[in-house]
Amino acid sequence: MMELENKQLIKLPGLIDPHVHFRTPGWEYKENWKTAAKASIKGGYTTVFDMPNTIPPTVTEIALVEKKALIDKQLKEAGIPLRYYLYFGADKYHLNEIKKIKGQVIGIKVFMGCSTGGLVIDDDESLHAIFKIAAEENMLVAVHAEDEQRLKENAKKFEGPQPYSIHSKIRDESAAFLAVEKAIHLVRLYGTRLYILHVSTHQEIDLIAQAKKEGLPVFAETTPHHLFLNNLDYQNLQGKAVMNPPLRSPEHQMALFSGIKSGIIDTIGSDHAPHTLEEKAKAYGDCPSGVPGIETTLPLLFEAYHQNLLSLDNIVDLTSRRAKTIFNLADCPDDYVLVDLSLAKKVEDKLLSTKCQWSPFAGRLLRGWPVTTVLKGHMYDLNKL
């Protein structure tokens, strides 16, 4: 991290996004790697980790090989050599595939509660098997930590047409707490390296803090939408505010910032999960969960810096330094991003490169935007991209 004389430019390492859904294969009408690579570069990101809940899901070695071929083709067409890693999806019917793909993926993704795509591990026997295999193979497990049984029980309480805000009650804090508690218990049993995705509650932070105090290999990610949106935003955003896990109260938001400051939260993943505007306008129950975010994460963090909520060191930790350590990534000196701290502009849907062309942060004035991204030594002027 260094300051440059011209304007108020800050030089950061190329950003790492450990959590994206670029929708290939199967959902290219929402996003593909041509549009997503451009969006990544505009956001200052040079490395991304893509999730396995596609069509078909990445739960076999064959599906993994085919997915990589599609991605490489699309990146070549885009002319953007984005660095990427893939997660392998845990599926109870394909657990024998995990050992085959060791060394080919960044980790194993476990959905403890249903989300987009239908992948879910909702039985203890399969969960134990996955954590045991991962420990034996020295592979990291990344969990979407929401307890499926709790989600089903809550859903039964709210039948019939419901407002979008009911999402936060169905997928409540207890669902997250129960799943994180179970995942950490499995770490104690097997010694598995655990990465907890999109932490959104103070209860999760308390559990993770205790695990770290014990010296367990447990790491935590939060997201820009959980840091910068809360459950009061349903009123204006409607279906655009629906995501998994859901938006929480302002008290949980502040707990996340405290978790960053204390080092309990390690990383920020955009959880870039685009859907079309038409899909997000559907009634609750038919409206899919997920929001785009890779282009706005860094400006949001710098706005928080201007508001004295985060330090520059916090931002570097969240966007690159910690991820390199957790995922054993080599330094890439040819990757960096220049950020103009003094540049203030509003988020505009029409200027976004993501294929879905909308943001839950549209209209927000943010101070501190990336202006140049350098990837593998190639410089991208973001004003011209």
CSV table of C-alpha atoms in Angstrom, one decimal:
chain,number,residue,atom,x,y,z
A,1,MET,CA,0.0,0.0,0.0
A,2,MET,CA,1.5,3.3,-1.0
A,3,GLU,CA,0.4,6.9,-1.7
A,4,LEU,CA,1.3,8.5,-5.0
A,5,GLU,CA,1.7,12.2,-5.5
A,6,ASN,CA,-0.7,12.7,-8.4
A,7,LYS,CA,-4.1,13.6,-6.9
A,8,GLN,CA,-4.9,11.4,-3.9
A,9,LEU,CA,-4.0,8.1,-5.4
A,10,ILE,CA,-3.5,5.0,-3.3
A,11,LYS,CA,-1.8,1.9,-4.7
A,12,LEU,CA,-3.2,-1.4,-3.4
A,13,PRO,CA,-2.4,-5.0,-4.2
A,14,GLY,CA,-4.7,-6.4,-6.9
A,15,LEU,CA,-7.9,-7.3,-5.0
A,16,ILE,CA,-8.9,-10.9,-4.3
A,17,ASP,CA,-12.7,-11.7,-4.3
A,18,PRO,CA,-13.0,-15.1,-2.5
A,19,HIS,CA,-16.8,-15.4,-3.3
A,20,VAL,CA,-18.4,-14.8,-6.7
A,21,HIS,CA,-21.1,-16.4,-8.7
A,22,PHE,CA,-20.3,-15.7,-12.4
A,23,ARG,CA,-23.2,-18.0,-13.5
A,24,THR,CA,-21.3,-20.2,-16.1
A,25,PRO,CA,-22.4,-22.7,-17.0
A,26,GLY,CA,-26.2,-22.6,-17.4
A,27,TRP,CA,-27.2,-19.1,-16.4
A,28,GLU,CA,-25.2,-17.0,-18.8
A,29,TYR,CA,-28.3,-14.8,-19.4
A,30,LYS,CA,-27.6,-13.4,-15.8
A,31,GLU,CA,-23.8,-13.1,-16.2
A,32,ASN,CA,-20.9,-14.7,-18.0
A,33,TRP,CA,-17.1,-14.5,-17.7
A,34,LYS,CA,-16.8,-11.8,-20.4
A,35,THR,CA,-19.1,-9.3,-18.6
A,36,ALA,CA,-17.9,-10.5,-15.2
A,37,ALA,CA,-14.2,-10.1,-16.0
A,38,LYS,CA,-14.8,-6.5,-17.1
A,39,ALA,CA,-16.8,-5.9,-13.9
A,40,SER,CA,-14.0,-7.4,-11.9
A,41,ILE,CA,-11.3,-5.2,-13.4
A,42,LYS,CA,-13.5,-2.1,-13.0
A,43,GLY,CA,-13.9,-3.0,-9.3
A,44,GLY,CA,-10.1,-3.4,-8.9
A,45,TYR,CA,-10.2,-7.2,-8.7
A,46,THR,CA,-7.6,-9.3,-10.4
A,47,THR,CA,-8.4,-12.7,-8.7
A,48,VAL,CA,-11.7,-14.3,-8.0
A,49,PHE,CA,-13.0,-17.6,-6.6
A,50,ASP,CA,-16.1,-18.9,-8.3
A,51,MET,CA,-18.8,-21.0,-6.7
A,52,PRO,CA,-20.1,-24.4,-7.9
A,53,ASN,CA,-23.9,-23.9,-7.8
A,54,THR,CA,-24.4,-23.6,-11.6
A,55,ILE,CA,-26.2,-25.8,-14.1
A,56,PRO,CA,-24.9,-28.4,-14.0
A,57,PRO,CA,-23.4,-28.0,-10.5
A,58,THR,CA,-19.6,-28.5,-10.2
A,59,VAL,CA,-19.8,-31.8,-8.2
A,60,THR,CA,-17.8,-34.1,-10.5
A,61,GLU,CA,-14.3,-34.0,-11.9
A,62,ILE,CA,-15.8,-34.0,-15.5
A,63,ALA,CA,-18.0,-31.0,-14.6
A,64,LEU,CA,-15.0,-29.2,-13.2
A,65,VAL,CA,-12.9,-29.7,-16.4
A,66,GLU,CA,-15.8,-28.7,-18.6
A,67,LYS,CA,-16.4,-25.5,-16.5
A,68,LYS,CA,-12.7,-24.5,-16.7
A,69,ALA,CA,-12.8,-24.9,-20.5
A,70,LEU,CA,-15.8,-22.6,-20.8
A,71,ILE,CA,-14.3,-20.0,-18.5
A,72,ASP,CA,-11.0,-20.0,-20.4
A,73,LYS,CA,-12.8,-19.6,-23.7
A,74,GLN,CA,-14.9,-16.7,-22.4
A,75,LEU,CA,-11.9,-14.9,-20.8
A,76,LYS,CA,-10.0,-15.3,-24.1
A,77,GLU,CA,-12.9,-13.7,-26.0
A,78,ALA,CA,-13.0,-10.9,-23.4
A,79,GLY,CA,-9.2,-10.3,-23.7
A,80,ILE,CA,-8.9,-10.1,-19.9
A,81,PRO,CA,-6.7,-12.8,-18.3
A,82,LEU,CA,-8.5,-12.7,-15.0
A,83,ARG,CA,-6.9,-14.9,-12.4
A,84,TYR,CA,-9.4,-17.4,-11.0
A,85,TYR,CA,-9.9,-20.4,-8.8
A,86,LEU,CA,-12.9,-22.7,-8.5
A,87,TYR,CA,-14.8,-24.2,-5.5
A,88,PHE,CA,-15.9,-27.8,-5.8
A,89,GLY,CA,-19.5,-28.4,-4.7
A,90,ALA,CA,-20.1,-30.9,-1.9
A,91,ASP,CA,-22.9,-33.3,-2.9
A,92,LYS,CA,-23.8,-36.4,-0.8
A,93,TYR,CA,-24.1,-38.5,-4.0
A,94,HIS,CA,-20.6,-37.6,-5.2
A,95,LEU,CA,-18.4,-37.5,-2.2
A,96,ASN,CA,-16.1,-40.0,-3.9
A,97,GLU,CA,-15.2,-37.2,-6.4
A,98,ILE,CA,-13.5,-35.0,-3.8
A,99,LYS,CA,-10.2,-36.9,-3.7
A,100,LYS,CA,-10.0,-36.8,-7.5
A,101,ILE,CA,-9.9,-33.0,-7.7
A,102,LYS,CA,-7.4,-32.3,-4.9
A,103,GLY,CA,-5.0,-29.6,-6.2
A,104,GLN,CA,-7.5,-28.5,-8.9
A,105,VAL,CA,-9.8,-26.4,-6.6
A,106,ILE,CA,-9.5,-23.7,-4.0
A,107,GLY,CA,-11.8,-25.5,-1.6
A,108,ILE,CA,-15.0,-27.5,-1.0
A,109,LYS,CA,-18.2,-25.5,-0.8
A,110,VAL,CA,-20.9,-26.8,1.5
A,111,PHE,CA,-24.4,-25.4,1.5
A,112,MET,CA,-25.8,-26.2,5.0
A,113,GLY,CA,-29.0,-24.6,3.9
A,114,CYS,CA,-30.7,-24.4,0.5
A,115,SER,CA,-29.8,-21.4,-1.7
A,116,THR,CA,-29.6,-20.7,-5.4
A,117,GLY,CA,-29.1,-24.0,-7.4
A,118,GLY,CA,-30.4,-26.5,-4.9
A,119,LEU,CA,-27.1,-27.9,-3.6
A,120,VAL,CA,-27.5,-28.7,0.1
A,121,ILE,CA,-25.9,-31.0,2.7
A,122,ASP,CA,-28.7,-31.3,5.3
A,123,ASP,CA,-27.7,-34.6,7.1
A,124,ASP,CA,-25.0,-35.0,9.7
A,125,GLU,CA,-23.6,-38.2,8.2
A,126,SER,CA,-22.6,-36.5,5.0
A,127,LEU,CA,-21.3,-33.4,6.8
A,128,HIS,CA,-19.0,-35.5,9.0
A,129,ALA,CA,-17.8,-37.4,5.9
A,130,ILE,CA,-17.0,-34.1,4.1
A,131,PHE,CA,-15.1,-32.6,7.0
A,132,LYS,CA,-13.2,-35.8,7.5
A,133,ILE,CA,-12.2,-36.2,3.9
A,134,ALA,CA,-11.1,-32.5,3.7
A,135,ALA,CA,-9.0,-32.9,6.8
A,136,GLU,CA,-7.3,-36.0,5.4
A,137,GLU,CA,-6.7,-34.4,2.0
A,138,ASN,CA,-5.6,-31.0,3.6
A,139,MET,CA,-8.4,-29.2,1.8
A,140,LEU,CA,-10.3,-26.2,3.0
A,141,VAL,CA,-14.1,-26.3,3.5
A,142,ALA,CA,-16.1,-23.2,2.9
A,143,VAL,CA,-19.6,-23.2,4.4
A,144,HIS,CA,-22.8,-21.4,3.6
A,145,ALA,CA,-23.9,-21.6,7.2
A,146,GLU,CA,-27.7,-21.6,7.6
A,147,ASP,CA,-29.4,-24.6,9.3
A,148,GLU,CA,-31.7,-26.2,6.8
A,149,GLN,CA,-34.0,-27.7,9.4
A,150,ARG,CA,-34.4,-24.2,11.1
A,151,LEU,CA,-35.2,-22.7,7.7
A,152,LYS,CA,-37.9,-25.2,7.0
A,153,GLU,CA,-39.5,-24.8,10.4
A,154,ASN,CA,-39.6,-21.0,10.1
A,155,ALA,CA,-41.0,-21.2,6.6
A,156,LYS,CA,-44.0,-23.1,7.9
A,157,LYS,CA,-44.9,-20.2,10.1
A,158,PHE,CA,-45.3,-17.8,7.1
A,159,GLU,CA,-47.5,-19.4,4.4
A,160,GLY,CA,-49.3,-17.5,1.7
A,161,PRO,CA,-48.2,-14.2,0.1
A,162,GLN,CA,-45.6,-12.3,2.2
A,163,PRO,CA,-43.7,-9.1,2.0
A,164,TYR,CA,-40.0,-9.3,1.0
A,165,SER,CA,-39.0,-8.4,4.6
A,166,ILE,CA,-40.2,-11.7,5.8
A,167,HIS,CA,-37.1,-13.2,4.4
A,168,SER,CA,-35.1,-12.0,7.4
A,169,LYS,CA,-37.5,-13.7,9.7
A,170,ILE,CA,-37.6,-17.0,7.9
A,171,ARG,CA,-33.8,-17.1,7.6
A,172,ASP,CA,-33.3,-15.7,11.1
A,173,GLU,CA,-30.2,-15.3,13.2
A,174,SER,CA,-30.7,-18.7,14.9
A,175,ALA,CA,-30.4,-20.5,11.5
A,176,ALA,CA,-26.9,-18.9,11.1
A,177,PHE,CA,-25.9,-19.6,14.7
A,178,LEU,CA,-26.9,-23.2,14.7
A,179,ALA,CA,-25.0,-23.9,11.4
A,180,VAL,CA,-21.8,-22.1,12.5
A,181,GLU,CA,-21.9,-23.9,15.9
A,182,LYS,CA,-22.2,-27.2,14.1
A,183,ALA,CA,-19.4,-26.4,11.6
A,184,ILE,CA,-17.0,-25.4,14.3
A,185,HIS,CA,-17.8,-28.5,16.3
A,186,LEU,CA,-16.7,-30.5,13.2
A,187,VAL,CA,-13.5,-28.6,13.1
A,188,ARG,CA,-12.8,-29.6,16.7
A,189,LEU,CA,-13.4,-33.2,15.8
A,190,TYR,CA,-11.4,-33.4,12.6
A,191,GLY,CA,-9.1,-30.4,12.5
A,192,THR,CA,-10.5,-29.3,9.1
A,193,ARG,CA,-9.6,-25.8,7.9
A,194,LEU,CA,-13.0,-23.9,7.8
A,195,TYR,CA,-13.9,-20.7,6.0
A,196,ILE,CA,-17.3,-19.3,7.0
A,197,LEU,CA,-18.9,-17.4,4.2
A,198,HIS,CA,-21.0,-14.2,4.4
A,199,VAL,CA,-21.0,-13.8,8.2
A,200,SER,CA,-24.0,-11.5,9.0
A,201,THR,CA,-24.7,-11.7,12.8
A,202,HIS,CA,-23.1,-10.9,16.1
A,203,GLN,CA,-23.9,-14.5,17.3
A,204,GLU,CA,-21.7,-15.9,14.5
A,205,ILE,CA,-18.9,-13.4,15.4
A,206,ASP,CA,-19.0,-14.6,19.0
A,207,LEU,CA,-18.7,-18.2,18.0
A,208,ILE,CA,-15.8,-17.5,15.6
A,209,ALA,CA,-14.0,-15.4,18.2
A,210,GLN,CA,-14.1,-18.3,20.6
A,211,ALA,CA,-12.9,-20.7,17.9
A,212,LYS,CA,-9.9,-18.4,17.1
A,213,LYS,CA,-9.2,-18.0,20.8
A,214,GLU,CA,-8.9,-21.8,21.0
A,215,GLY,CA,-6.4,-21.8,18.0
A,216,LEU,CA,-8.8,-23.6,15.7
A,217,PRO,CA,-8.2,-23.0,11.9
A,218,VAL,CA,-11.5,-21.1,11.5
A,219,PHE,CA,-11.7,-18.0,9.2
A,220,ALA,CA,-14.5,-15.6,8.5
A,221,GLU,CA,-15.8,-13.6,5.5
A,222,THR,CA,-18.4,-10.8,5.4
A,223,THR,CA,-20.0,-9.1,2.4
A,224,PRO,CA,-20.6,-5.5,1.3
A,225,HIS,CA,-24.3,-5.9,1.5
A,226,HIS,CA,-24.3,-7.0,5.1
A,227,LEU,CA,-21.9,-4.2,6.0
A,228,PHE,CA,-23.7,-1.4,4.1
A,229,LEU,CA,-27.4,-2.5,4.0
A,230,ASN,CA,-29.8,-3.6,6.7
A,231,ASN,CA,-33.4,-4.8,7.1
A,232,LEU,CA,-34.7,-1.3,6.9
A,233,ASP,CA,-33.7,-1.3,3.2
A,234,TYR,CA,-36.5,-3.7,2.2
A,235,GLN,CA,-38.9,-0.7,2.0
A,236,ASN,CA,-37.0,1.0,-0.8
A,237,LEU,CA,-35.2,-2.0,-2.5
A,238,GLN,CA,-38.0,-4.6,-2.3
A,239,GLY,CA,-36.9,-7.7,-4.1
A,240,LYS,CA,-33.4,-6.2,-4.7
A,241,ALA,CA,-32.9,-6.6,-1.0
A,242,VAL,CA,-33.5,-10.4,-1.0
A,243,MET,CA,-30.3,-12.4,-0.5
A,244,ASN,CA,-29.0,-15.4,1.5
A,245,PRO,CA,-28.2,-15.0,4.3
A,246,PRO,CA,-30.7,-12.1,4.6
A,247,LEU,CA,-30.2,-8.5,5.7
A,248,ARG,CA,-30.0,-8.0,9.4
A,249,SER,CA,-30.7,-5.2,11.9
A,250,PRO,CA,-28.3,-2.1,12.2
A,251,GLU,CA,-27.0,-3.7,15.4
A,252,HIS,CA,-25.6,-6.6,13.5
A,253,GLN,CA,-24.1,-4.2,11.0
A,254,MET,CA,-22.1,-2.5,13.7
A,255,ALA,CA,-21.0,-5.9,15.1
A,256,LEU,CA,-19.5,-6.7,11.7
A,257,PHE,CA,-17.5,-3.5,11.7
A,258,SER,CA,-16.3,-4.3,15.2
A,259,GLY,CA,-15.4,-7.8,14.0
A,260,ILE,CA,-13.2,-6.4,11.3
A,261,LYS,CA,-11.5,-4.0,13.7
A,262,SER,CA,-10.8,-6.8,16.2
A,263,GLY,CA,-9.5,-9.2,13.5
A,264,ILE,CA,-12.3,-11.8,13.9
A,265,ILE,CA,-13.5,-11.2,10.3
A,266,ASP,CA,-10.7,-11.9,7.9
A,267,THR,CA,-12.0,-11.1,4.4
A,268,ILE,CA,-14.8,-9.5,2.3
A,269,GLY,CA,-16.4,-11.4,-0.5
A,270,SER,CA,-18.7,-9.5,-2.8
A,271,ASP,CA,-20.9,-12.6,-3.1
A,272,HIS,CA,-21.5,-11.2,-6.6
A,273,ALA,CA,-24.7,-13.1,-7.5
A,274,PRO,CA,-26.5,-11.3,-10.3
A,275,HIS,CA,-30.1,-11.9,-11.4
A,276,THR,CA,-32.1,-10.0,-14.0
A,277,LEU,CA,-34.3,-7.0,-12.9
A,278,GLU,CA,-37.3,-9.0,-14.1
A,279,GLU,CA,-36.5,-11.9,-11.8
A,280,LYS,CA,-35.9,-9.5,-8.8
A,281,ALA,CA,-39.3,-7.9,-9.4
A,282,LYS,CA,-41.2,-11.1,-8.9
A,283,ALA,CA,-43.2,-11.6,-5.7
A,284,TYR,CA,-41.6,-13.0,-2.6
A,285,GLY,CA,-41.2,-16.7,-3.0
A,286,ASP,CA,-40.5,-16.4,-6.7
A,287,CYS,CA,-37.9,-13.7,-6.4
A,288,PRO,CA,-34.4,-15.3,-6.4
A,289,SER,CA,-31.8,-14.4,-3.7
A,290,GLY,CA,-28.6,-12.6,-4.6
A,291,VAL,CA,-27.2,-9.2,-5.6
A,292,PRO,CA,-24.3,-8.0,-7.8
A,293,GLY,CA,-21.5,-6.3,-6.0
A,294,ILE,CA,-18.0,-6.7,-7.4
A,295,GLU,CA,-17.9,-3.3,-9.0
A,296,THR,CA,-19.0,-1.4,-5.8
A,297,THR,CA,-17.2,-3.2,-3.0
A,298,LEU,CA,-14.0,-1.2,-3.0
A,299,PRO,CA,-15.8,2.2,-3.2
A,300,LEU,CA,-18.1,1.2,-0.4
A,301,LEU,CA,-15.0,0.3,1.8
A,302,PHE,CA,-13.4,3.6,1.0
A,303,GLU,CA,-16.5,5.5,1.9
A,304,ALA,CA,-16.4,3.7,5.2
A,305,TYR,CA,-12.8,4.8,5.5
A,306,HIS,CA,-13.8,8.4,4.9
A,307,GLN,CA,-16.4,8.0,7.7
A,308,ASN,CA,-13.7,6.6,10.0
A,309,LEU,CA,-15.4,3.2,10.2
A,310,LEU,CA,-12.4,1.4,8.6
A,311,SER,CA,-8.7,2.0,8.3
A,312,LEU,CA,-6.6,1.6,5.1
A,313,ASP,CA,-5.0,-1.4,6.8
A,314,ASN,CA,-8.4,-2.9,7.4
A,315,ILE,CA,-9.2,-2.5,3.7
A,316,VAL,CA,-6.0,-4.2,2.6
A,317,ASP,CA,-6.5,-7.0,5.0
A,318,LEU,CA,-10.1,-7.6,3.8
A,319,THR,CA,-9.4,-7.4,0.1
A,320,SER,CA,-6.1,-9.2,-0.3
A,321,ARG,CA,-3.7,-9.7,2.6
A,322,ARG,CA,-5.8,-12.2,4.6
A,323,ALA,CA,-7.0,-14.1,1.6
A,324,LYS,CA,-3.4,-14.8,0.5
A,325,THR,CA,-2.6,-16.3,3.9
A,326,ILE,CA,-5.8,-18.4,4.3
A,327,PHE,CA,-5.7,-19.8,0.8
A,328,ASN,CA,-1.9,-20.0,0.4
A,329,LEU,CA,-1.7,-17.8,-2.6
A,330,ALA,CA,1.5,-16.4,-4.0
A,331,ASP,CA,2.1,-12.7,-4.3
A,332,CYS,CA,1.4,-11.3,-7.7
A,333,PRO,CA,3.6,-8.1,-8.0
A,334,ASP,CA,2.2,-7.5,-11.5
A,335,ASP,CA,-1.3,-7.0,-10.1
A,336,TYR,CA,-2.3,-3.8,-8.4
A,337,VAL,CA,-5.0,-1.1,-8.4
A,338,LEU,CA,-4.8,2.6,-8.1
A,339,VAL,CA,-7.6,4.3,-6.1
A,340,ASP,CA,-8.4,8.0,-6.3
A,341,LEU,CA,-9.4,8.8,-2.7
A,342,SER,CA,-10.7,12.2,-3.7
A,343,LEU,CA,-13.0,10.9,-6.5
A,344,ALA,CA,-16.6,11.2,-5.5
A,345,LYS,CA,-19.4,9.8,-7.7
A,346,LYS,CA,-22.7,8.1,-7.5
A,347,VAL,CA,-23.3,4.5,-8.3
A,348,GLU,CA,-25.2,4.4,-11.6
A,349,ASP,CA,-26.9,1.3,-12.9
A,350,LYS,CA,-26.3,2.2,-16.6
A,351,LEU,CA,-22.5,2.5,-16.0
A,352,LEU,CA,-22.1,-1.0,-14.5
A,353,SER,CA,-20.4,-3.7,-16.6
A,354,THR,CA,-22.2,-6.6,-14.9
A,355,LYS,CA,-24.6,-8.1,-17.3
A,356,CYS,CA,-27.6,-7.5,-15.0
A,357,GLN,CA,-26.8,-3.8,-14.9
A,358,TRP,CA,-28.3,-2.9,-11.5
A,359,SER,CA,-27.0,-2.4,-8.0
A,360,PRO,CA,-28.7,-2.3,-4.6
A,361,PHE,CA,-26.4,0.7,-4.0
A,362,ALA,CA,-27.6,2.7,-7.0
A,363,GLY,CA,-27.8,6.4,-6.2
A,364,ARG,CA,-25.3,6.3,-3.3
A,365,LEU,CA,-22.5,8.9,-3.4
A,366,LEU,CA,-19.2,7.1,-2.7
A,367,ARG,CA,-15.8,8.7,-2.2
A,368,GLY,CA,-12.8,6.6,-3.3
A,369,TRP,CA,-12.9,4.8,-6.7
A,370,PRO,CA,-10.4,2.6,-8.5
A,371,VAL,CA,-9.1,4.4,-11.6
A,372,THR,CA,-6.5,2.0,-12.9
A,373,THR,CA,-6.2,-1.8,-12.6
A,374,VAL,CA,-3.1,-3.6,-13.5
A,375,LEU,CA,-3.4,-7.3,-14.2
A,376,LYS,CA,-0.4,-9.5,-15.1
A,377,GLY,CA,1.4,-6.2,-16.1
A,378,HIS,CA,-1.4,-5.1,-18.4
A,379,MET,CA,-2.8,-1.7,-17.5
A,380,TYR,CA,-6.6,-1.0,-17.7
A,381,ASP,CA,-7.7,2.7,-17.6
A,382,LEU,CA,-11.1,2.3,-15.9
A,383,ASN,CA,-12.4,5.5,-17.4
A,384,LYS,CA,-12.1,3.9,-20.9
A,385,LEU,CA,-13.0,0.4,-20.0
